[in-house]
Amino acid sequence: MRIALRRLLVAAAVLLLVASSAWADIHIELVQGKRTVTDKVSFTVEITHERVEDPRYAKMPEFIEITATFLNPASGTVSIDGTGIGRFDETLRFNSNRTEITYGRHVITLQVSAPAVVTRLSVFVRGGLPREVIGETAAVAPARPAASLEDRIAELERRVKQLEAEVESLKKARRVP
């Protein structure tokens, strides 16, 4: 009985160790502690293929999620490569929706409407390994082009749909008095 219990505890410890190391590979903390943001702050993140890649992530990761916590209630937006992915209003915590992302470099921007203290800003990517690029200007970090012609066409079609949706929303806003 004691030997079986010991084996079970060892197996649980090994499983916990493996799970925590896998979590570290797909999750990064961009802000830890307290960081005052008066207007906006940007981080360049590079997303690469996993070490042991699942075939379903060969073309692109499944999604990205961004989480932020604040010392006091804050309002603002979060964007990736200039495209807004979420807004928060007088809250202590922001959780983005799952958003499509490609491999390569991306600029994550947190913009606040009034000075705020960020206590945590983290990025989670399913199907890719995120890494913060430190020491390079955010404006010089465009996303890498897709690997094949089909990937590039699909990416351009996705951007066209986004722009068409943005044009439609601007037209609706202009029509409303």
mmCIF file of N, CA and C in Angstrom, residues 102-105 142-148 151-152 155 159:
data_model
loop_
_atom_site.group_PDB
_atom_site.id
_atom_site.type_symbol
_atom_site.label_atom_id
_atom_site.label_comp_id
_atom_site.label_asym_id
_atom_site.label_seq_id
_atom_site.Cartn_x
_atom_site.Cartn_y
_atom_site.Cartn_z
ATOM 1 N N THR A 102 -0.388 35.139 -36.151
ATOM 2 C CA THR A 102 0.512 34.424 -37.051
ATOM 3 C C THR A 102 1.879 34.312 -36.396
ATOM 4 N N TYR A 103 2.721 33.447 -36.934
ATOM 5 C CA TYR A 103 4.093 33.386 -36.470
ATOM 6 C C TYR A 103 4.801 34.668 -36.892
ATOM 7 N N GLY A 104 5.797 35.057 -36.150
ATOM 8 C CA GLY A 104 6.559 36.255 -36.480
ATOM 9 C C GLY A 104 6.518 37.259 -35.349
ATOM 10 N N ARG A 105 6.917 38.483 -35.669
ATOM 11 C CA ARG A 105 6.969 39.547 -34.670
ATOM 12 C C ARG A 105 5.689 40.367 -34.701
ATOM 13 N N PRO A 142 7.989 44.499 -37.865
ATOM 14 C CA PRO A 142 6.811 44.028 -38.584
ATOM 15 C C PRO A 142 6.727 42.504 -38.539
ATOM 16 N N ALA A 143 5.529 41.999 -38.763
ATOM 17 C CA ALA A 143 5.357 40.547 -38.788
ATOM 18 C C ALA A 143 6.086 39.973 -39.996
ATOM 19 N N ARG A 144 6.654 38.776 -39.832
ATOM 20 C CA ARG A 144 7.339 38.122 -40.948
ATOM 21 C C ARG A 144 6.326 37.713 -41.997
ATOM 22 N N PRO A 145 6.716 37.727 -43.278
ATOM 23 C CA PRO A 145 5.780 37.285 -44.309
ATOM 24 C C PRO A 145 5.503 35.792 -44.176
ATOM 25 N N ALA A 146 4.351 35.385 -44.670
ATOM 26 C CA ALA A 146 3.960 33.981 -44.590
ATOM 27 C C ALA A 146 4.919 33.122 -45.412
ATOM 28 N N ALA A 147 4.977 31.840 -45.080
ATOM 29 C CA ALA A 147 5.948 30.936 -45.692
ATOM 30 C C ALA A 147 5.620 30.622 -47.151
ATOM 31 N N SER A 148 4.337 30.553 -47.507
ATOM 32 C CA SER A 148 4.000 30.166 -48.875
ATOM 33 C C SER A 148 3.049 31.186 -49.491
ATOM 34 N N ASP A 151 -0.469 30.978 -48.012
ATOM 35 C CA ASP A 151 -0.562 31.628 -46.703
ATOM 36 C C ASP A 151 -0.642 33.139 -46.857
ATOM 37 N N ARG A 152 0.143 33.692 -47.753
ATOM 38 C CA ARG A 152 0.156 35.139 -47.973
ATOM 39 C C ARG A 152 -1.191 35.607 -48.516
ATOM 40 N N GLU A 155 -3.749 35.551 -45.714
ATOM 41 C CA GLU A 155 -3.518 36.679 -44.801
ATOM 42 C C GLU A 155 -4.041 37.981 -45.410
ATOM 43 N N ARG A 159 -7.067 40.464 -44.065
ATOM 44 C CA ARG A 159 -6.906 41.910 -43.850
ATOM 45 C C ARG A 159 -7.935 42.714 -44.623
#
